[in-house]
Each structure stands twice: as C-alpha cells, then as structure tokens.
Amino acid sequence: NRRIEYDFGDRAIALSGISGIRGEVTGKMYLTSAAGERPTVVLLHGRHGSCATSGTPATRWPCAPSQVNVRSYQGYEGTGRALASHGYNVLSIAANAVNSNDNQLALDYGAKARGQLILDTLEMLEKANAGAPVAFDDISWPDAEGAVTTTTRTLDDALVYATTRRDAPAAAAGVTASALVGRFDLDRVGIMGHSRGGEGATSAVTLNQAKEDPFGIVSVLPLAPVDFGRMTVPDVPMAVFLPYCDGDVSNQQGQHMIDDSRHAFGDEVMR
C-alpha cells in the first residue's frame, strides 16, 4: 500500500454557500496494492482548530505566516491504512477553510460547503481515474494594491507541492497522476464524516442525488454528527455512531438522521 498527500493550495476552490471565500483542496490518499478499480472511501474530519498560533491572529483563512496549518485530515492514518489493506482506496480530506468561516458566514453552518467539498473531491478523482487533466487555480487574497496572484496546479504539481510545504511529510516515491489512472471505482463510494463533517457527509448524499450523473455513493457513516439542518437521506444505507462521551454533541442529535429518514421514503435500504 502507498500513501501520498496532495495539495492544490489554500484557496483553490470557491466554497459553496459561503460567498466570496475560497478554500483548500488538500488531503491524503491511502492506495491499496490491489489491482484495478477499487471501491473508494472519503473521510471528512470535524470542526477542529484550523491554525496553531504563535501570537498572530489569522484572517479567517488561510493561516497567517507565523501560524501552522493544523492538518486534521492526517488524524485518520490508522483508518486509512486499515481500509487500504482490505482493498479500498481512501482519501482523507481537509476542510479548514470551511471550519474557519462556517459559523460566521454560512446560514447552514457550512453543511453545504462540506458536502460539496466531498463531491468536488470525487470529481477530481473521476478525472484522474480517466487520465483527464486535473488542475485548480490557487488565488491569493488581494494585496494592499488590490492585486491577486493565481497559481494553477495540476495533479502532479499538487503531489509535489504537498511535500515542499514546511509542515507536510514526504510523499510516497513513484506516485504520480499517471499512477492513479484506472484505480478508483466511483460506482462504489463510501463516505464518513465526523461531527460537522457528519452532517457534511449527509449533505454530500443529497447534493449527489441532484446531479444529472451522480456518483455511486453506496454507504454513509456519520460519526458523532451534528444535525442542525435535519436532512433526510433516501436510498443510501446509513449507520450513525452516537458520541456517548463526546462532551460536545452531548444531546445525541445525530439520531435524528435515522429517525427522520426511515419513515420519509419508500426505500428499503438499511439504516
């Protein structure tokens, strides 16, 4: 199995439902050694701190030069390795830009932004899997004179860039965009989100079902999720893990995801 980080930049994509804010397209891949297209799993972390400070406050996002980007997506190392050893390709993705702006600027506390980030990641994988060009424009904040800088990074650039940032580990040798061609089965996709990411995962399911050509999301696992929007999830098997000793989502609101969905539709999926 191989592990590789990718980083298209801190402001590589516009955040859905958070007007005027751009966020990162960053994460870590855990690639199985099994041949051919393999089932794909996307993991989304919760609402943790985005920037570790040494005295300089960040302007929401990205982190200030004196701060360190807290890469919460690296926290699923054990999960990623275990799933890869069982034949899955896994991506653990970053959502610090959403975390830095959700409460202040999003009516839904960032649920749509997180859900769309999952779909944007799957769209990136769809292109990579087909050998099509993948690129994002990392657009800087305007400087004092109002000028912006745009850096376009391809997937190969993103794989290299992740290794050059001061707080990122070295990449696995030999992993390039060409090595990802024909590796991802996007008709068999599972998604897991923790806390705010759990609601983001359910949001991804509903956004996906509105697509003309949806991805094959076949399972969703909200882990200790919030459920501010009371979204219902049709046609997709779902297992909710409640946070018994969470101390944060202490009202167990994630159980609504099961209760609200199971009587809302005529489907027969497992919940």
Steps between C-alpha positions, in 0.01 A plus 500: 500500500614854427421828673526839333386852583374749244461877536352727233533803730313672781265695270450255216120483490199719578310378805135421430261702714778720644509792259834645399713247690735254338636191668760227473493186287734294712511153645673168532452189287537146628533283190444127513740265328204310352484538123240679290218732599437465871214623722563854620460642851504872588558608861414852624620630836297716736510862614837524670746789518640603163815691595742452789600848604820652632350842558374615161124465438397352167265687266261208514678306226768426398725492805730793567872455417587453869236227542496131419219342303346233726463212256214309663463275197823329607318370808343210310829323435394179671164490326653575160767234530255237625253560217777505238624165630150363430490616139357852524648824371452767766519879501500699824427860404559840660221747583676771702375782278142393573578470870639852505191658343196280563345658807566855390402487134280196428132475590531121518825509700693367202308178431463570127862611470618176658270288286609671181864460601447123508342511153778726369748240625312223321494709182876543528538124538269438203730704276814341644354153457428572133843648437345841430678823602443609861581856605387761753574872521639607838400869515658720766326761710533849344811678619514863619464621140215259426708267283455124516731217405368188330702178513364216289598156627451173318459175691871426455576849633271439800676175584837675494377818674377297797857386566652849481282671761685536827258291709421221254669159499682354201293332231504134409754444225372447148139619542408732213174587330559221249515247784140589594348422160249217520532464877173640641158335480265795537192281470590359842567794730475515878523824697562565868484833678561591862293760689443795260652272240226247576234746392725584207493134398119491502503826305728338242246219454212740435710722268617192313144382441424832329781450248414402143762225519542421871785309655426156638492586870399169653555569871525793739628495857443816706727468805384699806321736260324830549163525328417869485313475168297184573582363153343176389705246305316278249621188320844475662585257783594699809648420840520775763747466788392711797757674726440337836770703680542775240453801728418712195204353311367393837132505399556207261333692216648262242227247579264730305676391180362150547162594645425771244606291201354159567134608473545772237551274199376178351849357459623182663862588575663404827521766768 
